[in-house]
PDB file of C-alpha atoms in Angstrom:
ATOM      1  CA  GLN X 184      29.567  40.804 -96.488  1.00 66.00           C
ATOM      2  CA  LYS X 185      27.669  43.482 -95.128  1.00 80.00           C
ATOM      3  CA  GLU X 186      29.652  46.421 -93.710  1.00 92.00           C
ATOM      4  CA  VAL X 187      30.175  47.114 -89.879  1.00 96.00           C
ATOM      5  CA  GLU X 188      31.981  49.775 -88.269  1.00 96.00           C
ATOM      6  CA  GLN X 189      33.197  50.160 -84.731  1.00 96.00           C
ATOM      7  CA  ASN X 190      34.826  53.128 -83.026  1.00 86.00           C
ATOM      8  CA  SER X 191      38.566  52.787 -83.819  1.00 75.00           C
ATOM      9  CA  GLY X 192      39.602  53.156 -80.069  1.00 81.00           C
ATOM     10  CA  PRO X 193      42.070  52.131 -78.319  1.00 94.00           C
ATOM     11  CA  LEU X 194      39.485  53.020 -75.350  1.00 96.00           C
ATOM     12  CA  SER X 195      41.172  53.725 -72.060  1.00 97.00           C
ATOM     13  CA  VAL X 196      38.746  54.033 -69.056  1.00 97.00           C
ATOM     14  CA  PRO X 197      39.664  54.119 -65.169  1.00 97.00           C
ATOM     15  CA  GLU X 198      38.461  51.168 -62.826  1.00 98.00           C
ATOM     16  CA  GLY X 199      34.562  51.421 -62.119  1.00 98.00           C
ATOM     17  CA  ALA X 200      33.818  53.763 -64.881  1.00 98.00           C
ATOM     18  CA  ILE X 201      31.642  53.094 -67.785  1.00 97.00           C
ATOM     19  CA  ALA X 202      32.868  51.845 -70.887  1.00 97.00           C
ATOM     20  CA  SER X 203      30.733  53.219 -74.073  1.00 97.00           C
ATOM     21  CA  LEU X 204      31.237  50.998 -77.281  1.00 97.00           C
ATOM     22  CA  ASN X 205      29.777  52.018 -80.679  1.00 97.00           C
ATOM     23  CA  CYS X 206      28.805  50.034 -83.775  1.00 97.00           C
ATOM     24  CA  THR X 207      26.915  51.024 -87.074  1.00 97.00           C
ATOM     25  CA  TYR X 208      25.916  48.688 -89.661  1.00 96.00           C
ATOM     26  CA  SER X 209      25.067  49.010 -93.214  1.00 94.00           C
ATOM     27  CA  ASP X 210      22.068  46.937 -93.998  1.00 90.00           C
ATOM     28  CA  ARG X 211      18.853  48.057 -92.716  1.00 89.00           C
ATOM     29  CA  GLY X 212      17.332  44.634 -93.146  1.00 89.00           C
ATOM     30  CA  SER X 213      19.878  43.493 -90.327  1.00 90.00           C
ATOM     31  CA  GLN X 214      17.826  41.687 -87.670  1.00 90.00           C
ATOM     32  CA  SER X 215      20.330  40.242 -85.005  1.00 94.00           C
ATOM     33  CA  PHE X 216      23.042  41.660 -83.135  1.00 96.00           C
ATOM     34  CA  PHE X 217      25.681  40.167 -81.035  1.00 97.00           C
ATOM     35  CA  TRP X 218      28.935  41.425 -78.707  1.00 98.00           C
ATOM     36  CA  TYR X 219      31.704  39.268 -78.441  1.00 98.00           C
ATOM     37  CA  ARG X 220      34.614  39.846 -76.177  1.00 98.00           C
ATOM     38  CA  GLN X 221      38.377  38.506 -77.621  1.00 98.00           C
ATOM     39  CA  TYR X 222      41.189  38.473 -75.109  1.00 97.00           C
ATOM     40  CA  SER X 223      44.601  38.754 -76.952  1.00 95.00           C
ATOM     41  CA  GLY X 224      45.900  35.564 -78.619  1.00 93.00           C
ATOM     42  CA  LYS X 225      42.247  33.715 -77.655  1.00 96.00           C
ATOM     43  CA  SER X 226      39.104  33.273 -79.699  1.00 97.00           C
ATOM     44  CA  PRO X 227      36.018  35.418 -79.292  1.00 98.00           C
ATOM     45  CA  GLU X 228      33.634  34.692 -76.660  1.00 97.00           C
ATOM     46  CA  LEU X 229      30.140  35.934 -76.870  1.00 97.00           C
ATOM     47  CA  ILE X 230      28.677  38.395 -74.207  1.00 97.00           C
ATOM     48  CA  MET X 231      25.731  39.716 -75.358  1.00 96.00           C
ATOM     49  CA  PHE X 232      22.968  39.442 -78.194  1.00 96.00           C
ATOM     50  CA  ILE X 233      20.075  41.823 -79.095  1.00 97.00           C
ATOM     51  CA  TYR X 234      17.045  41.378 -81.598  1.00 94.00           C
ATOM     52  CA  SER X 235      14.630  44.023 -80.705  1.00 94.00           C
ATOM     53  CA  ASN X 236      15.030  47.656 -80.512  1.00 95.00           C
ATOM     54  CA  GLY X 237      15.806  49.300 -77.046  1.00 96.00           C
ATOM     55  CA  ASP X 238      18.116  48.141 -74.336  1.00 97.00           C
ATOM     56  CA  LYS X 239      19.084  44.627 -72.957  1.00 97.00           C
ATOM     57  CA  GLU X 240      20.978  44.417 -69.435  1.00 97.00           C
ATOM     58  CA  ASP X 241      23.122  41.259 -68.325  1.00 96.00           C
ATOM     59  CA  GLY X 242      25.090  41.930 -65.391  1.00 97.00           C
ATOM     60  CA  ARG X 243      27.347  44.979 -65.763  1.00 98.00           C
ATOM     61  CA  PHE X 244      26.760  44.826 -69.588  1.00 98.00           C
ATOM     62  CA  THR X 245      23.758  46.740 -71.468  1.00 98.00           C
ATOM     63  CA  ALA X 246      23.339  46.062 -75.059  1.00 98.00           C
ATOM     64  CA  GLN X 247      21.642  49.374 -76.935  1.00 98.00           C
ATOM     65  CA  LEU X 248      19.767  48.648 -80.316  1.00 97.00           C
ATOM     66  CA  ASN X 249      18.495  51.448 -82.642  1.00 96.00           C
ATOM     67  CA  LYS X 250      17.372  49.955 -86.010  1.00 95.00           C
ATOM     68  CA  ALA X 251      16.091  52.948 -87.244  1.00 95.00           C
ATOM     69  CA  SER X 252      19.620  54.835 -87.036  1.00 95.00           C
ATOM     70  CA  GLN X 253      21.460  51.232 -87.699  1.00 96.00           C
ATOM     71  CA  TYR X 254      23.277  51.601 -84.675  1.00 95.00           C
ATOM     72  CA  VAL X 255      23.754  49.047 -81.868  1.00 97.00           C
ATOM     73  CA  SER X 256      26.139  50.216 -78.574  1.00 97.00           C
ATOM     74  CA  LEU X 257      27.641  48.125 -75.474  1.00 98.00           C
ATOM     75  CA  LEU X 258      27.962  49.708 -72.158  1.00 98.00           C
ATOM     76  CA  ILE X 259      30.102  47.842 -69.571  1.00 98.00           C
ATOM     77  CA  ARG X 260      29.318  49.502 -65.915  1.00 98.00           C
ATOM     78  CA  ASP X 261      31.815  49.281 -63.128  1.00 98.00           C
ATOM     79  CA  SER X 262      34.584  48.406 -65.471  1.00 98.00           C
ATOM     80  CA  GLN X 263      37.314  46.225 -63.792  1.00 97.00           C
ATOM     81  CA  PRO X 264      40.800  45.236 -65.148  1.00 96.00           C
ATOM     82  CA  SER X 265      39.339  41.882 -66.304  1.00 97.00           C
ATOM     83  CA  ASP X 266      37.101  43.874 -68.918  1.00 98.00           C
ATOM     84  CA  SER X 267      40.404  44.735 -70.715  1.00 98.00           C
ATOM     85  CA  ALA X 268      39.911  43.314 -74.191  1.00 98.00           C
ATOM     86  CA  THR X 269      38.807  43.658 -77.796  1.00 97.00           C
ATOM     87  CA  TYR X 270      35.089  43.870 -78.315  1.00 98.00           C
ATOM     88  CA  LEU X 271      33.630  42.805 -81.678  1.00 98.00           C
ATOM     89  CA  CYS X 272      30.355  44.198 -83.003  1.00 98.00           C
ATOM     90  CA  ALA X 273      29.138  41.525 -85.426  1.00 97.00           C
ATOM     91  CA  VAL X 274      25.503  41.327 -87.141  1.00 95.00           C
ATOM     92  CA  ASN X 275      23.872  38.444 -88.565  1.00 91.00           C
ATOM     93  CA  ASP X 276      23.878  38.420 -92.443  1.00 85.00           C
ATOM     94  CA  ASP X 277      21.857  35.742 -93.947  1.00 83.00           C
ATOM     95  CA  TYR X 278      23.225  33.632 -90.956  1.00 83.00           C
ATOM     96  CA  LYS X 279      26.741  34.355 -91.318  1.00 90.00           C
ATOM     97  CA  LEU X 280      28.329  36.999 -89.125  1.00 94.00           C
ATOM     98  CA  SER X 281      29.705  40.157 -90.491  1.00 95.00           C
ATOM     99  CA  PHE X 282      32.104  41.470 -88.067  1.00 97.00           C
ATOM    100  CA  GLY X 283      33.740  44.785 -87.260  1.00 96.00           C
ATOM    101  CA  ALA X 284      37.264  45.425 -86.869  1.00 96.00           C
ATOM    102  CA  GLY X 285      36.698  45.594 -83.079  1.00 97.00           C
ATOM    103  CA  THR X 286      37.404  48.194 -80.278  1.00 97.00           C
ATOM    104  CA  THR X 287      40.113  47.491 -77.944  1.00 97.00           C
ATOM    105  CA  VAL X 288      39.427  48.692 -74.062  1.00 97.00           C
ATOM    106  CA  THR X 289      41.913  49.106 -71.297  1.00 97.00           C
ATOM    107  CA  VAL X 290      40.599  49.460 -67.852  1.00 97.00           C
ATOM    108  CA  ARG X 291      43.258  51.565 -65.693  1.00 95.00           C
ATOM    109  CA  ALA X 292      43.662  50.385 -61.866  1.00 90.00           C
TER     110      ALA X 292
ATOM    111  CA  ASP Q  43      27.806  20.750 -72.332  1.00 56.00           C
ATOM    112  CA  THR Q  44      30.995  20.941 -74.006  1.00 81.00           C
ATOM    113  CA  GLY Q  45      31.766  23.612 -76.242  1.00 94.00           C
ATOM    114  CA  VAL Q  46      33.182  23.798 -79.749  1.00 97.00           C
ATOM    115  CA  SER Q  47      36.410  22.035 -79.812  1.00 97.00           C
ATOM    116  CA  GLN Q  48      39.198  22.376 -82.777  1.00 98.00           C
ATOM    117  CA  ASP Q  49      42.228  20.905 -83.536  1.00 98.00           C
ATOM    118  CA  PRO Q  50      45.288  21.213 -83.527  1.00 98.00           C
ATOM    119  CA  ARG Q  51      45.617  24.881 -81.486  1.00 97.00           C
ATOM    120  CA  HIS Q  52      48.544  25.680 -83.426  1.00 98.00           C
ATOM    121  CA  LYS Q  53      49.868  24.434 -86.986  1.00 98.00           C
ATOM    122  CA  ILE Q  54      53.307  25.489 -88.220  1.00 98.00           C
ATOM    123  CA  THR Q  55      54.108  24.307 -91.778  1.00 97.00           C
ATOM    124  CA  LYS Q  56      56.295  25.284 -94.827  1.00 97.00           C
ATOM    125  CA  ARG Q  57      54.809  26.736 -97.913  1.00 97.00           C
ATOM    126  CA  GLY Q  58      53.392  24.624-100.167  1.00 97.00           C
ATOM    127  CA  GLN Q  59      52.242  21.923 -97.716  1.00 98.00           C
ATOM    128  CA  ASN Q  60      48.804  20.759 -97.142  1.00 98.00           C
ATOM    129  CA  VAL Q  61      46.978  21.302 -93.924  1.00 98.00           C
ATOM    130  CA  THR Q  62      43.834  19.991 -92.231  1.00 98.00           C
ATOM    131  CA  PHE Q  63      41.668  20.879 -89.161  1.00 98.00           C
ATOM    132  CA  ARG Q  64      39.055  19.609 -87.373  1.00 98.00           C
ATOM    133  CA  CYS Q  65      36.254  21.328 -85.933  1.00 98.00           C
ATOM    134  CA  ASP Q  66      33.741  19.289 -83.221  1.00 97.00           C
ATOM    135  CA  PRO Q  67      30.659  21.257 -82.693  1.00 96.00           C
ATOM    136  CA  ILE Q  68      28.161  21.546 -79.581  1.00 95.00           C
ATOM    137  CA  SER Q  69      26.431  18.199 -79.834  1.00 92.00           C
ATOM    138  CA  GLU Q  70      22.848  19.889 -80.667  1.00 90.00           C
ATOM    139  CA  HIS Q  71      23.713  22.544 -83.065  1.00 93.00           C
ATOM    140  CA  ASN Q  72      22.976  21.809 -86.545  1.00 93.00           C
ATOM    141  CA  ARG Q  73      25.088  25.094 -87.965  1.00 95.00           C
ATOM    142  CA  LEU Q  74      28.452  24.923 -88.481  1.00 96.00           C
ATOM    143  CA  TYR Q  75      30.840  27.680 -89.732  1.00 97.00           C
ATOM    144  CA  TRP Q  76      34.203  28.534 -90.485  1.00 98.00           C
ATOM    145  CA  TYR Q  77      35.682  32.085 -90.376  1.00 98.00           C
ATOM    146  CA  ARG Q  78      39.301  33.254 -90.599  1.00 97.00           C
ATOM    147  CA  GLN Q  79      40.987  36.360 -88.412  1.00 98.00           C
ATOM    148  CA  THR Q  80      44.067  38.091 -88.990  1.00 96.00           C
ATOM    149  CA  LEU Q  81      45.910  40.616 -86.776  1.00 93.00           C
ATOM    150  CA  GLY Q  82      44.088  43.556 -85.946  1.00 92.00           C
ATOM    151  CA  GLN Q  83      40.516  42.393 -87.865  1.00 95.00           C
ATOM    152  CA  GLY Q  84      37.488  40.785 -87.092  1.00 96.00           C
ATOM    153  CA  PRO Q  85      36.629  37.189 -87.936  1.00 97.00           C
ATOM    154  CA  GLU Q  86      36.233  36.939 -91.859  1.00 96.00           C
ATOM    155  CA  PHE Q  87      33.340  34.337 -93.127  1.00 96.00           C
ATOM    156  CA  LEU Q  88      34.580  31.216 -95.395  1.00 96.00           C
ATOM    157  CA  THR Q  89      32.009  28.691 -95.369  1.00 96.00           C
ATOM    158  CA  TYR Q  90      28.838  27.089 -93.375  1.00 94.00           C
ATOM    159  CA  PHE Q  91      26.978  24.206 -93.260  1.00 95.00           C
ATOM    160  CA  GLN Q  92      23.749  23.108 -91.963  1.00 94.00           C
ATOM    161  CA  ASN Q  93      24.072  19.278 -90.792  1.00 93.00           C
ATOM    162  CA  GLU Q  94      26.002  17.931 -93.985  1.00 93.00           C
ATOM    163  CA  ALA Q  95      24.927  20.394 -96.519  1.00 93.00           C
ATOM    164  CA  GLN Q  96      27.550  23.097 -97.426  1.00 93.00           C
ATOM    165  CA  LEU Q  97      25.063  26.198 -97.843  1.00 92.00           C
ATOM    166  CA  GLU Q  98      27.582  28.998 -98.456  1.00 91.00           C
ATOM    167  CA  LYS Q  99      31.291  29.846 -99.491  1.00 92.00           C
ATOM    168  CA  SER Q 100      32.867  33.159 -99.365  1.00 92.00           C
ATOM    169  CA  ARG Q 101      33.963  34.529-102.782  1.00 88.00           C
ATOM    170  CA  LEU Q 102      37.108  34.765-100.711  1.00 80.00           C
ATOM    171  CA  LEU Q 103      37.798  31.445-100.532  1.00 84.00           C
ATOM    172  CA  SER Q 104      40.102  30.060-103.176  1.00 89.00           C
ATOM    173  CA  ASP Q 105      40.057  26.763-104.721  1.00 93.00           C
ATOM    174  CA  ARG Q 106      42.698  25.749-102.682  1.00 96.00           C
ATOM    175  CA  PHE Q 107      40.367  25.390 -99.672  1.00 96.00           C
ATOM    176  CA  SER Q 108      37.972  22.809 -99.036  1.00 96.00           C
ATOM    177  CA  ALA Q 109      35.378  21.948 -96.173  1.00 97.00           C
ATOM    178  CA  GLU Q 110      33.176  18.743 -95.364  1.00 96.00           C
ATOM    179  CA  ARG Q 111      31.200  17.917 -92.605  1.00 96.00           C
ATOM    180  CA  PRO Q 112      30.323  14.233 -93.187  1.00 92.00           C
ATOM    181  CA  LYS Q 113      27.206  12.850 -91.247  1.00 87.00           C
ATOM    182  CA  GLY Q 114      26.225  16.362 -89.714  1.00 86.00           C
ATOM    183  CA  SER Q 115      28.993  15.875 -87.064  1.00 91.00           C
ATOM    184  CA  PHE Q 116      32.484  17.501 -87.101  1.00 97.00           C
ATOM    185  CA  SER Q 117      33.815  19.179 -89.449  1.00 98.00           C
ATOM    186  CA  THR Q 118      37.167  19.695 -91.772  1.00 98.00           C
ATOM    187  CA  LEU Q 119      38.810  22.546 -93.510  1.00 98.00           C
ATOM    188  CA  GLU Q 120      41.782  21.950 -95.717  1.00 97.00           C
ATOM    189  CA  ILE Q 121      44.105  24.283 -97.416  1.00 97.00           C
ATOM    190  CA  GLN Q 122      46.234  22.942-100.222  1.00 97.00           C
ATOM    191  CA  ARG Q 123      49.397  24.447-101.493  1.00 97.00           C
ATOM    192  CA  THR Q 124      49.853  26.895 -98.466  1.00 97.00           C
ATOM    193  CA  GLU Q 125      51.006  30.291 -99.245  1.00 96.00           C
ATOM    194  CA  GLN Q 126      52.284  32.766 -96.653  1.00 95.00           C
ATOM    195  CA  GLY Q 127      48.842  34.756 -96.763  1.00 95.00           C
ATOM    196  CA  ASP Q 128      47.346  31.650 -95.317  1.00 96.00           C
ATOM    197  CA  SER Q 129      48.687  32.513 -91.885  1.00 97.00           C
ATOM    198  CA  ALA Q 130      46.119  33.367 -89.813  1.00 97.00           C
ATOM    199  CA  MET Q 131      43.779  32.155 -86.732  1.00 98.00           C
ATOM    200  CA  TYR Q 132      40.976  29.873 -88.248  1.00 98.00           C
ATOM    201  CA  LEU Q 133      38.058  29.681 -86.162  1.00 98.00           C
ATOM    202  CA  CYS Q 134      35.138  27.464 -85.834  1.00 98.00           C
ATOM    203  CA  ALA Q 135      31.403  28.204 -84.748  1.00 97.00           C
ATOM    204  CA  SER Q 136      28.446  26.439 -84.269  1.00 96.00           C
ATOM    205  CA  SER Q 137      24.434  27.375 -83.533  1.00 95.00           C
ATOM    206  CA  LEU Q 138      21.464  26.213 -83.545  1.00 92.00           C
ATOM    207  CA  GLU Q 139      19.268  26.820 -86.291  1.00 81.00           C
ATOM    208  CA  GLY Q 140      18.220  30.517 -87.568  1.00 70.00           C
ATOM    209  CA  ASP Q 141      19.256  33.343 -86.006  1.00 79.00           C
ATOM    210  CA  GLN Q 142      20.793  31.986 -82.868  1.00 89.00           C
ATOM    211  CA  PRO Q 143      24.082  32.913 -81.440  1.00 94.00           C
ATOM    212  CA  GLN Q 144      27.141  31.476 -82.783  1.00 96.00           C
ATOM    213  CA  HIS Q 145      29.642  29.859 -80.383  1.00 97.00           C
ATOM    214  CA  PHE Q 146      33.199  29.671 -81.142  1.00 98.00           C
ATOM    215  CA  GLY Q 147      35.978  27.279 -80.558  1.00 98.00           C
ATOM    216  CA  ASP Q 148      39.456  28.062 -79.799  1.00 97.00           C
ATOM    217  CA  GLY Q 149      41.016  28.305 -83.028  1.00 98.00           C
ATOM    218  CA  THR Q 150      43.796  26.987 -84.904  1.00 98.00           C
ATOM    219  CA  ARG Q 151      46.327  29.148 -85.346  1.00 98.00           C
ATOM    220  CA  LEU Q 152      48.289  28.403 -88.829  1.00 98.00           C
ATOM    221  CA  SER Q 153      51.839  29.572 -89.437  1.00 97.00           C
ATOM    222  CA  ILE Q 154      53.545  29.208 -92.575  1.00 97.00           C
ATOM    223  CA  LEU Q 155      57.367  29.658 -93.126  1.00 93.00           C
TER     224      LEU Q 155
END
């Protein structure tokens, strides 16, 4: 499987702040990128996907992709306690997904 | 639109026993994937199907593991002669063709005594 690296965390942010999560990947040919949220003891839940360079916004979430730098990020604006979870970056690898180890985010009230 | 369904949610068994898990994908999804996740790690790919055809199997998957998807609908994952190292969350996901996002079921948590 292709390598996917995420900032190790844990990341602690105050409520209302922006949480910034980073991910780099090894295969320059990768085309599809996904962010999943995983609450403790639960399965991954898709929150964002991005295929093209630039920004993609969905509510409080923004995914940013830079294929030249092999870098994808996720911004969570106006962080809420319910955003406390592990965020997994995934890269499409010939249709299967290669995942990073995840970054755990804690939002402090 | 019902999501991906997995059964059972939890399985506790003794070392050496065989176990079988079932996954029902989202109805219009052609692709079905199995992953395994251990604590503190991201999911690891095991195998995937397009319709009834098993197209890829991870080199990490020993001969004790087998998966089927008869008639291209539900899938089963069987582990024979379970070992302590098989303890993990087994996740099933499905997607439409190509690079479409994969949606995960709730997983089956396997504990080997």
